[in-house]
XYZ file of C-alpha atoms in Angstrom:
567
model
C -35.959 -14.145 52.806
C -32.803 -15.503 54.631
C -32.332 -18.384 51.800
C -32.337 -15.211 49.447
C -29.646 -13.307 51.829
C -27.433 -16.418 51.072
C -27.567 -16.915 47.762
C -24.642 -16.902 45.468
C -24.321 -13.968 42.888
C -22.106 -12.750 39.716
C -20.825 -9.701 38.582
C -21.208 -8.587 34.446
C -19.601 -5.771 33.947
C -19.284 -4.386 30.183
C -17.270 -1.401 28.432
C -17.783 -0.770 24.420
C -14.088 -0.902 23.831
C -10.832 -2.007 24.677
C -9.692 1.859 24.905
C -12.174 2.412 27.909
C -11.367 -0.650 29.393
C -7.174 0.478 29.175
C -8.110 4.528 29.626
C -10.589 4.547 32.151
C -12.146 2.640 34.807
C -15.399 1.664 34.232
C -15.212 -1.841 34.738
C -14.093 -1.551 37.993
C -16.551 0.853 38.931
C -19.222 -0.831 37.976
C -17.418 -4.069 39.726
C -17.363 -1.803 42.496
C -20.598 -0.658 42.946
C -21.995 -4.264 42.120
C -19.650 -5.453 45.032
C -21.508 -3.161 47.129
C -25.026 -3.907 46.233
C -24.269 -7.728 47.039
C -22.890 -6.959 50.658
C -25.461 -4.557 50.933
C -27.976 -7.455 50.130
C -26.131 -9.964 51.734
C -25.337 -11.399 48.077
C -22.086 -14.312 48.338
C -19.926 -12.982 45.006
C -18.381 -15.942 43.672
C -16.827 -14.409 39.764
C -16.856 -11.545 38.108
C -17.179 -11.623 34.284
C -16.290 -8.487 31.778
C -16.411 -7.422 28.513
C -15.214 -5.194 25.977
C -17.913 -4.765 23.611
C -20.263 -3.057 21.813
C -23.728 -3.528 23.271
C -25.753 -4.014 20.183
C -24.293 -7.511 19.895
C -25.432 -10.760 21.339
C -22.505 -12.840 21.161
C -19.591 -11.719 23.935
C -16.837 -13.425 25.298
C -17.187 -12.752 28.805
C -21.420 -13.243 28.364
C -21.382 -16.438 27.079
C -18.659 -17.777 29.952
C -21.243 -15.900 32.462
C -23.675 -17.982 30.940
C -21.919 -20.942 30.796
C -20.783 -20.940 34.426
C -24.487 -20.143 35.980
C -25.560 -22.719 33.779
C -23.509 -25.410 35.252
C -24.452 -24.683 38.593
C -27.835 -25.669 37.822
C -30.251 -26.824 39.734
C -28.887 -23.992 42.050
C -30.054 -20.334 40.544
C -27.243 -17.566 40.746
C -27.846 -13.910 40.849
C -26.599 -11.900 38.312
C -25.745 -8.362 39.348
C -25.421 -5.541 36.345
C -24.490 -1.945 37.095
C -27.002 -0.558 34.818
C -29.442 -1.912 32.367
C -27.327 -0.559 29.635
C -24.534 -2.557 30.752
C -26.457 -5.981 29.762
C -27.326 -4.382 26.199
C -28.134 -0.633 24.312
C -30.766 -2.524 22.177
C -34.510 -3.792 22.713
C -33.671 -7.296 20.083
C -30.234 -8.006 22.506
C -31.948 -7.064 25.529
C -34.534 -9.453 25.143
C -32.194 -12.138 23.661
C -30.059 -11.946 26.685
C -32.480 -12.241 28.905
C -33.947 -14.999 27.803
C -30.801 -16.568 27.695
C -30.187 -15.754 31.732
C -33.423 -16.985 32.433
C -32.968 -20.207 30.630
C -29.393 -20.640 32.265
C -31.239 -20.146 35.885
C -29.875 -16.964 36.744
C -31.822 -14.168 38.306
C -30.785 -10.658 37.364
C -30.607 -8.247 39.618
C -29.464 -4.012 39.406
C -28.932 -1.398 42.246
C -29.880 1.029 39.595
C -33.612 -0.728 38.804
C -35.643 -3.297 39.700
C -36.007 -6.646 37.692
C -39.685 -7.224 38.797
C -42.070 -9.482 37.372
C -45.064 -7.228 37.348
C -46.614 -5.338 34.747
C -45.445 -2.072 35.938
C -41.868 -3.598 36.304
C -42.010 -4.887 32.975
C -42.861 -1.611 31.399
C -40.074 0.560 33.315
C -37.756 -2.211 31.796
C -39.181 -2.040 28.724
C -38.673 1.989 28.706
C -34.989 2.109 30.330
C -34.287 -0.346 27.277
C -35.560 1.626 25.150
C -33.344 4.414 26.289
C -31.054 2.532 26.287
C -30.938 1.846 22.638
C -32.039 5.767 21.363
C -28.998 6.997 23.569
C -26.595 4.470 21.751
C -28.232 5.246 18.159
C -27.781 8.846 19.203
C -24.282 8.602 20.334
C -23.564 6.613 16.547
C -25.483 9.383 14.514
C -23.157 12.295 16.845
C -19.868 10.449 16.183
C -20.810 10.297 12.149
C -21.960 13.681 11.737
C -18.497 15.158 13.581
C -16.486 13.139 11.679
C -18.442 14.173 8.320
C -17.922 18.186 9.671
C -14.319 16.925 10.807
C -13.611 15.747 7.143
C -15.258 18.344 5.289
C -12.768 20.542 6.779
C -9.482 18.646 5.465
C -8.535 16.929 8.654
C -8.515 12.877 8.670
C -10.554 11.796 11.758
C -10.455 7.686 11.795
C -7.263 5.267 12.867
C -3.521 6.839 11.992
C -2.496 5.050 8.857
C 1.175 3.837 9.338
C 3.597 6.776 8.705
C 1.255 9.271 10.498
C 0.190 9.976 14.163
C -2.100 12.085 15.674
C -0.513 15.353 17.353
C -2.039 18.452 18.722
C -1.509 21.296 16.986
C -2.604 24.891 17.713
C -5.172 25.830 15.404
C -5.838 22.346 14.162
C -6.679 20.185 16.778
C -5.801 16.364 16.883
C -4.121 16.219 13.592
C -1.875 13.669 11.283
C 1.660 14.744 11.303
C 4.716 12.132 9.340
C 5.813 9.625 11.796
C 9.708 8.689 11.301
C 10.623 6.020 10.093
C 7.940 4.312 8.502
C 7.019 7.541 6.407
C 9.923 7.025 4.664
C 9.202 3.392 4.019
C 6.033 4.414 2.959
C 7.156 7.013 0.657
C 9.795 3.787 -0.726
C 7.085 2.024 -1.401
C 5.075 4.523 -3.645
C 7.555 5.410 -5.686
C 9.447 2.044 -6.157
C 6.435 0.621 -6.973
C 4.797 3.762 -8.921
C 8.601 4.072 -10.911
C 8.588 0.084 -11.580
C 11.317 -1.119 -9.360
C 8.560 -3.132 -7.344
C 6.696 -4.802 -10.187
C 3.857 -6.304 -8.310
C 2.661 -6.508 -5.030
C 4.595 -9.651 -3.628
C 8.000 -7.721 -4.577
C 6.642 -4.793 -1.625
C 5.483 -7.983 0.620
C 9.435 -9.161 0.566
C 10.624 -5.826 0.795
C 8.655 -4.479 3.778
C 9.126 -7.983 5.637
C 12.906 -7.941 4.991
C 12.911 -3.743 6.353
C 13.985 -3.013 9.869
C 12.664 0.463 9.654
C 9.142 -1.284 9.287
C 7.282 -2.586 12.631
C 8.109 -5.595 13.367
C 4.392 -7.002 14.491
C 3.492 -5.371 10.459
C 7.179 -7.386 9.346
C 5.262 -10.862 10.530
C 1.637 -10.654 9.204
C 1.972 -8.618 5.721
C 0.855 -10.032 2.862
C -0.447 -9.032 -0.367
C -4.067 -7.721 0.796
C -2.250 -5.501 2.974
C 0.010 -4.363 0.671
C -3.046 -3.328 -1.741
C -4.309 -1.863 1.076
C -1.576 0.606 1.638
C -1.224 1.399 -2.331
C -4.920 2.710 -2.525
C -4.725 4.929 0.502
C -4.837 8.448 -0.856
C -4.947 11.013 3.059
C -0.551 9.684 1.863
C -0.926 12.054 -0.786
C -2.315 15.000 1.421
C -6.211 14.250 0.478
C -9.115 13.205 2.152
C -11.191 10.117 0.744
C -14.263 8.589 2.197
C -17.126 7.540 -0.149
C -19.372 6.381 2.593
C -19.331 9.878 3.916
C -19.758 11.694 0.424
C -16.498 12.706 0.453
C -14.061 12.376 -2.990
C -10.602 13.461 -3.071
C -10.484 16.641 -0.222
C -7.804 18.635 -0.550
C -6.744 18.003 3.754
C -4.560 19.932 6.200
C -2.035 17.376 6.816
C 1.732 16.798 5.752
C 1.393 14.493 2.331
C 4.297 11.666 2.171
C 3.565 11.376 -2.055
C 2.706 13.725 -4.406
C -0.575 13.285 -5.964
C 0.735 12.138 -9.510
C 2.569 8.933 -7.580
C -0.119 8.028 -6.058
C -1.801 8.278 -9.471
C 1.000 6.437 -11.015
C 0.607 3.612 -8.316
C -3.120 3.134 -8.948
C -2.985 3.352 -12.729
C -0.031 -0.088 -12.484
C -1.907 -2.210 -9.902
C -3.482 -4.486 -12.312
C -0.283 -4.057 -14.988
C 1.751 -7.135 -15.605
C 4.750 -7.988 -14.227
C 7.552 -8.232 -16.816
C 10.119 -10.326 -14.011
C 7.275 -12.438 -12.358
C 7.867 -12.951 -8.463
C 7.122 -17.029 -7.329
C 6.425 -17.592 -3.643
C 9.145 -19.911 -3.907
C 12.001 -17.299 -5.720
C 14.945 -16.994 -3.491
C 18.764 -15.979 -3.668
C 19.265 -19.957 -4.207
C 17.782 -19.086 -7.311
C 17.554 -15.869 -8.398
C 16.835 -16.279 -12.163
C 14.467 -18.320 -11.402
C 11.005 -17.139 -13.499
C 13.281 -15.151 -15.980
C 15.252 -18.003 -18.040
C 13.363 -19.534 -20.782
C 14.163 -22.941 -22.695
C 15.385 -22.322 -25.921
C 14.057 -25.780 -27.471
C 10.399 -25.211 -26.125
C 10.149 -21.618 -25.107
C 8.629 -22.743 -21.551
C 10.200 -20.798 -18.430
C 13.194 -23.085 -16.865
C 12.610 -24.341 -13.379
C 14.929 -25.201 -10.699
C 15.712 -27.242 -7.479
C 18.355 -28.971 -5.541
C 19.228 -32.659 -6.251
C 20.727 -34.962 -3.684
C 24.163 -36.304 -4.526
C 26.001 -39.360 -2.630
C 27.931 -36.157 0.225
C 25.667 -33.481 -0.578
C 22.811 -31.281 -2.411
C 23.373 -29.416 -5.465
C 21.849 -26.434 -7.471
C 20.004 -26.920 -10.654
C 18.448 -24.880 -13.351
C 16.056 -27.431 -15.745
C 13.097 -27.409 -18.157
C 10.124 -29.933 -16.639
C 7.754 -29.243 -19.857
C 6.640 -32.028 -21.124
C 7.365 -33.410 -25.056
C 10.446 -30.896 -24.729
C 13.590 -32.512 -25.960
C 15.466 -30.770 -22.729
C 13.160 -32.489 -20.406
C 14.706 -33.321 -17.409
C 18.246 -32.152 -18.549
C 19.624 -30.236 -15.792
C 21.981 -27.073 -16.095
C 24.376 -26.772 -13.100
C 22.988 -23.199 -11.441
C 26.999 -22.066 -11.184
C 27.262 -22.760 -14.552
C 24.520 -21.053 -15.955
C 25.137 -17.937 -13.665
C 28.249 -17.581 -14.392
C 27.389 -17.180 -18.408
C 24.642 -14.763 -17.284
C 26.998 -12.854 -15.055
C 29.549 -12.638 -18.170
C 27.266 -11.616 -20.182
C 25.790 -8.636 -18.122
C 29.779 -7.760 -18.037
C 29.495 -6.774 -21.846
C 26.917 -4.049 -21.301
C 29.247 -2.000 -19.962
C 29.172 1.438 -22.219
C 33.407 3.034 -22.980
C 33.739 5.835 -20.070
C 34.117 8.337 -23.256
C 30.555 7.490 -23.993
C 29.413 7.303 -20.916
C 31.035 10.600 -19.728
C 29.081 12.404 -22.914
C 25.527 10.757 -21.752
C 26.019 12.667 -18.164
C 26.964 15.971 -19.824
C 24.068 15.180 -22.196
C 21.732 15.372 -19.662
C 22.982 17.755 -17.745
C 22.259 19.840 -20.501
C 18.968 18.676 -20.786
C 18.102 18.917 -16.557
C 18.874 22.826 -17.493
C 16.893 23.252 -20.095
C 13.813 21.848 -18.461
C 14.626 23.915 -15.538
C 14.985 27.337 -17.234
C 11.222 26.807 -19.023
C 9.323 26.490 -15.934
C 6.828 29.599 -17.047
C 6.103 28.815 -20.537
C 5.378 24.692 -18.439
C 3.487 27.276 -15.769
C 1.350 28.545 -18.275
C 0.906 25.452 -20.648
C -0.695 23.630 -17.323
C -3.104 26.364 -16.318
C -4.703 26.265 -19.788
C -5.091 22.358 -19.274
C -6.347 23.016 -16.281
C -8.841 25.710 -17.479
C -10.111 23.603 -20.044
C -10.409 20.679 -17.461
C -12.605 23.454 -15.833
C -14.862 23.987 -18.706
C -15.609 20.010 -18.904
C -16.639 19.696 -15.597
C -19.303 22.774 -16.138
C -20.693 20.830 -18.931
C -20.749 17.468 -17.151
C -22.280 19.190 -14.513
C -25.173 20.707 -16.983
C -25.508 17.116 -18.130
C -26.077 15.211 -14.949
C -28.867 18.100 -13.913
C -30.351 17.283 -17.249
C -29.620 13.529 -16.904
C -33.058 11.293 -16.525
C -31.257 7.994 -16.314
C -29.417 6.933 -13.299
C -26.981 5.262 -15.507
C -25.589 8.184 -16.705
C -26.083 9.675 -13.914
C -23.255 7.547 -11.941
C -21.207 7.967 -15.161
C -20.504 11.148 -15.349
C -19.797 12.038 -11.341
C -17.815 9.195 -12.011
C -16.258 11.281 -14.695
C -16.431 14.688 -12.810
C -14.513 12.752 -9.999
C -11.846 11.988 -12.214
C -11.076 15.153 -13.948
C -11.369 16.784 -10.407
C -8.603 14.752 -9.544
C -6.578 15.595 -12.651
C -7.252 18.655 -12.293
C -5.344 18.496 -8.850
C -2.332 16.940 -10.025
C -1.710 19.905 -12.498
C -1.587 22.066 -9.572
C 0.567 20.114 -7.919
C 2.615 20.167 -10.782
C 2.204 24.197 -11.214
C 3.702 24.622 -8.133
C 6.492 22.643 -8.459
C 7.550 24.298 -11.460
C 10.879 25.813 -12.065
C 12.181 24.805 -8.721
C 13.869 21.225 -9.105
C 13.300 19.280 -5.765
C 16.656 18.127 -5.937
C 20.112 18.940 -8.122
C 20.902 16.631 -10.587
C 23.812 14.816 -8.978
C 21.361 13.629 -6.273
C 19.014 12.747 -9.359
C 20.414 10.474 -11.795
C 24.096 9.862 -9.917
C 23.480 6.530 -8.722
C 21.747 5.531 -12.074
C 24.528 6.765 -14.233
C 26.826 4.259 -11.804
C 24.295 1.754 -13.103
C 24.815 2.463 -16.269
C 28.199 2.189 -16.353
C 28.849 -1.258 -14.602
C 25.774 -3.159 -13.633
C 27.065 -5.973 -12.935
C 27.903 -4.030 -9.155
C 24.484 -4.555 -8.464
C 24.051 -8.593 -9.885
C 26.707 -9.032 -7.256
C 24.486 -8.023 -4.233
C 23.437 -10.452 -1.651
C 19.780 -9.365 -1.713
C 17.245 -10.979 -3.290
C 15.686 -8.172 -4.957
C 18.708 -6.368 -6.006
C 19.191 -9.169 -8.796
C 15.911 -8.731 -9.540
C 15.920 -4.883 -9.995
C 18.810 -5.748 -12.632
C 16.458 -8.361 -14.520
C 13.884 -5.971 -14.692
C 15.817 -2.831 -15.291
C 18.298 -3.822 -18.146
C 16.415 -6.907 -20.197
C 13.257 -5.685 -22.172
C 12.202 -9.377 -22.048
C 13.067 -13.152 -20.938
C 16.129 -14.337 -21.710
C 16.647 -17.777 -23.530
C 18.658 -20.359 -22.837
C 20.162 -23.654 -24.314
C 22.175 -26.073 -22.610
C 24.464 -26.627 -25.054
C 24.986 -23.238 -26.723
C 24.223 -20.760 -23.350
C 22.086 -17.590 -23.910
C 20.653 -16.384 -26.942
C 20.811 -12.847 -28.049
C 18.989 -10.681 -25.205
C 16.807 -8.025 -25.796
C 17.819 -5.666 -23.560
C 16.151 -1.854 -22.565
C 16.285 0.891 -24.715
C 19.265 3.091 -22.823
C 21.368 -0.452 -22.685
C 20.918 -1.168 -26.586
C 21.188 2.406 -27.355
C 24.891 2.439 -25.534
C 25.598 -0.630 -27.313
C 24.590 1.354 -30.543
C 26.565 4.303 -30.183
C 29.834 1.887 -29.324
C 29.205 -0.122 -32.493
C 28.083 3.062 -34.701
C 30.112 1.208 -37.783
C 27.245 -1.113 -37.729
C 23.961 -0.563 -40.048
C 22.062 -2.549 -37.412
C 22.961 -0.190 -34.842
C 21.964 3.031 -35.912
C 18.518 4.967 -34.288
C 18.422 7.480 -36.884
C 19.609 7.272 -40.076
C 22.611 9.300 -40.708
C 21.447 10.899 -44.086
C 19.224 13.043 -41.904
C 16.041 13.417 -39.643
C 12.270 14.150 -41.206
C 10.992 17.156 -40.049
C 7.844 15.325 -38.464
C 10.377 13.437 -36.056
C 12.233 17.059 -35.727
C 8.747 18.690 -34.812
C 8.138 16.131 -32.143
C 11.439 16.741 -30.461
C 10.765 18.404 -27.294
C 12.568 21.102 -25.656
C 15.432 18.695 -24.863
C 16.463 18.004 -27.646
C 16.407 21.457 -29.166
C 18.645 22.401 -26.356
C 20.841 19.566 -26.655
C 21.727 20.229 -30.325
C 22.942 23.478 -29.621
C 25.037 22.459 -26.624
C 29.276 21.589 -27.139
C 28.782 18.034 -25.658
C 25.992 17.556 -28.425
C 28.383 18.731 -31.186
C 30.805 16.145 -29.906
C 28.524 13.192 -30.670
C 26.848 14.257 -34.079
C 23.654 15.712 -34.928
C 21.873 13.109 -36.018
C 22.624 10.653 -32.736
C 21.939 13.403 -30.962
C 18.549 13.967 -32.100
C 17.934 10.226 -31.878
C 19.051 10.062 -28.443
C 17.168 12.808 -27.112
C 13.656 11.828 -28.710
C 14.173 8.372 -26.926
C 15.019 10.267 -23.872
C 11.665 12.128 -23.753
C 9.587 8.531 -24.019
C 11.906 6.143 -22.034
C 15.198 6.889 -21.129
C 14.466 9.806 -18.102
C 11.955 7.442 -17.007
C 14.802 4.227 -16.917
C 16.880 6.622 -14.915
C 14.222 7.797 -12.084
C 13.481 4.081 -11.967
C 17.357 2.957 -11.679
C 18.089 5.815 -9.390
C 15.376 4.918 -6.765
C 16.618 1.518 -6.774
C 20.397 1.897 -6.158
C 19.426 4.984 -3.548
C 17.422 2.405 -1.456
């Protein structure tokens, strides 16, 4: 008995989490209350180990160094004191694991809440308080999953705050998500830049949100592409509720969305497209046409580096493909820039011209406007029909005898549901323009007129923006003769066209007339355009030209180009 009284002892002490070890205090309690069993047994404490972990596990920091330390002390046994058995493990296979383990280590484990006894009777109480121990943690799980299932059924997001949101109290609601300033915004940036085309892949939203003050800085130093992909398929930013493991597809929730439903549609429908301006790891504003210049003798993409002179390095452009007669010929980078930068000079549309597009489509932002019923009513007969689909997918699956088909047509079901709730979203936003036209397409227009403004930026991905926003391809280059002809986007060429209108080669539609099939697939734009004075000004027959193209690419161009320049 009185070599027992002097024995040496350690404390284990164990929360689940990190929040209960930073919240509350029930690792010092239990430290506590262990300190006071081993006076009260005349115990010598020597360390006190913790842990924040989850109990079903084996492998713990602050176990194994427990371990570790009564282990070396060996031949000499140490007492291990535990608050409760719980606090060693909430499972019968860990229990019996880590008590093995002790036992092997020499340490003797001893609780002021139950008695580590060899007997048989001892053996079955621990056996039983185990036990407990596990149904109460199993229990606890099986709680937390069925409130969260009610919690989500109900439209309210109940796991971690995504970036942009927090959690707020608010009457009637509970803890809910609410937008979170700034990083909302950055959030929103990043949908639509990347849903609109002015981030092309997922590296270009990497650069931008490492390069973004608004963005936290401990996300600034560890995103990376996985991350990125992460944040594009989240869909609680576009007010709904998604959680597949609880049943749950596409819940309409309670919260503030940050997107509308058709961006974050947009966004996952150009995840796997292809990048027309690739983005290297190794791009920078060294080089910024780096990945877009092609060799005109082999057709292979120019590379380019610095070479070391006899004072100093300098910039080169060069083609490295091999059995190309330009192999190894270098291209000075100011040189070649400079011919790029003159050329993206000469895309400049006459301000008459230019002054007629704006009025053009000012013409056309009012016409769209002023139909928002008969656009009202065309989308709730898509959606009825949408409707009627679903009832006889539904009829199918209950009829369905293969699981096959089975998972294809919820599959389907799921995504008509979720068409189905981007017409809404578009019903209600008819008729009421979010905002006026100026704050629309001003800053593209100013694109449109001189480019070249934004070439001229120091950032990185404002020269790309231009790449990708006014060439419809590569541009190729010979080191003798500069640039080839560029193929540039459709509202660039069709400036060009209007300027040159002498020429055969630049005419959309040919002036003799239109065919009434190309007439009957003019939308409401164009009718309303033709009738307008700035429409008279520029002739029927561009007109009509210019306004079909407007409906497939050229509104499109100017949402992308005016969410660049407005970032």
């Amino acid at each position: 008995m009185e070599k027992m009284e002097t024995m040496k002892a350690v404390i284990y002490c164990r929360v689940s989490s990190l929040k209960q070890s930073t919240e509350g205090d029930g690792l010092e309690s239990q430290r506590a209350r262990c300190e006071e069993f081993a006076q009260r047994r005349g115990y010598e404490v020597v360390a006190v180990f913790r842990d924040e972990a989850s109990g079903s596990t084996v492998s713990r920091k602050g176990m194994k160094a427990m371990l570790d330390f009564v282990k070396s002390k060996r031949p000499h046994q140490h007492i291990v004191i535990i608050d409760d058995i719980s606090r060693l493990a909430r499972g019968l296979e860990a229990h019996y694991a880590l008590r093995r383990q002790l036992k092997n280590a020499g340490g003797i484990l001893k609780s002021p809440s139950i008695d580590f006894g060899d007997d048989s009777d001892s053996g079955l109480m621990e056996n039983v308080l185990a036990s407990v121990s596990q149904h109460q943690r199993e229990k606890n799980k099986e709680q937390t999953r069925n409130r969260t299932h009610g919690r989500m059924l109900n439209g309210y997001y109940a796991f971690r705050a995504p970036v942009g949101y927090r959690f707020e109290k608010v009457s009637g609601h509970g803890n809910m998500l609410v937008r979170q300033e700034p990083e909302a915004s950055v959030v929103k940036e990043v949908y639509e830049g990347f849903a609109s085309g002015r981030f092309q892949n997922q590296t270009e939203v990497v650069l931008f949100l490492a390069a973004n003050p608004m963005w936290p800085e401990a996300m600034r130093k560890r995103v990376t592409c996985e991350r990125v992909y992460e944040l594009l398929t989240r869909p609680h930013y576009a007010g709904y509720i998604d959680a597949s493991t609880y049943g749950i597809r596409m819940k309409k929730g309670h919260h503030e969305p940050i997107i509308s439903l058709e961006t974050y549609q947009a966004v996952q429908e150009r995840l796997t497209a292809k990048p027309k301006v690739p983005t290297h790891t190794n791009t920078t504003t060294d080089f910024a046409l780096r990945g877009f210049i092609d060799c005109a003798d082999c057709g292979n993409t120019l590379t380019a580096c610095w070479s070391k002179g006899r004072k100093q390095h300098y910039p080169y452009y060069l083609c490295q493909s091999r059995g190309c007669p330009s192999k190894g010929k270098s291209v000075r980078r100011d040189d070649l820039e400079a011919q790029f930068s003159e050329m993206l000079s000469k895309l400049q549309p006459s301000p008459e011209l230019h002054a007629l597009a704006v009025e053009m489509f000012r013409d056309l932002w009012h016409a769209r406007a002023a139909l928002g019923d008969s656009m009202r009513t065309a989308l709730a007969t898509d959606i009825k029909k949408i409707e009627s689909d679903i009832t006889a997918l539904v009829t199918r699956i209950m009829g369905a005898s293969s699981e096959t088909l089975v998972v294809a047509y919820e599959k389907r079901v799921h995504d008509m549901e979720v068409e189905k709730s981007v017409l809404r979203e578009k019903i209600s936003q008819c008729g009421r323009p979010l905002v006026s036209f100026e704050d629309s397409y001003r800053t593209a227009f100013d694109f449109l007129e001189n480019p070249i403004k934004l070439w001229e930026s120091n950032k990185l991905e404002d020269k790309r923006a231009v790449l990708k926003l006014v060439f419809a391809s590569r541009l190729s280059y010979h080191r003798n003769t500069g640039f080839r002809t560029a193929k540039t986007s459709i509202p660039f060429s069709l400036f060009n066209g209007l300027d040159n209108s002498d020429s055969e080669e630049s005419e959309m539609v040919p002036r003799v007339g239109l065919e009434p099939t190309l007439l009957s697939e003019l939308d409401f734009e164009s009718s309303a355009s033709t009738n307008s004075t700035t429409g008279a000004r520029l002739g029927g027959q561009y007109l009509n030209g210019l306004a079909c193209e407007c409906n497939r690419i050229f509104c499109n161009f100017l949402q992308v180009t005016n969410a660049k320049l407005r970032a």
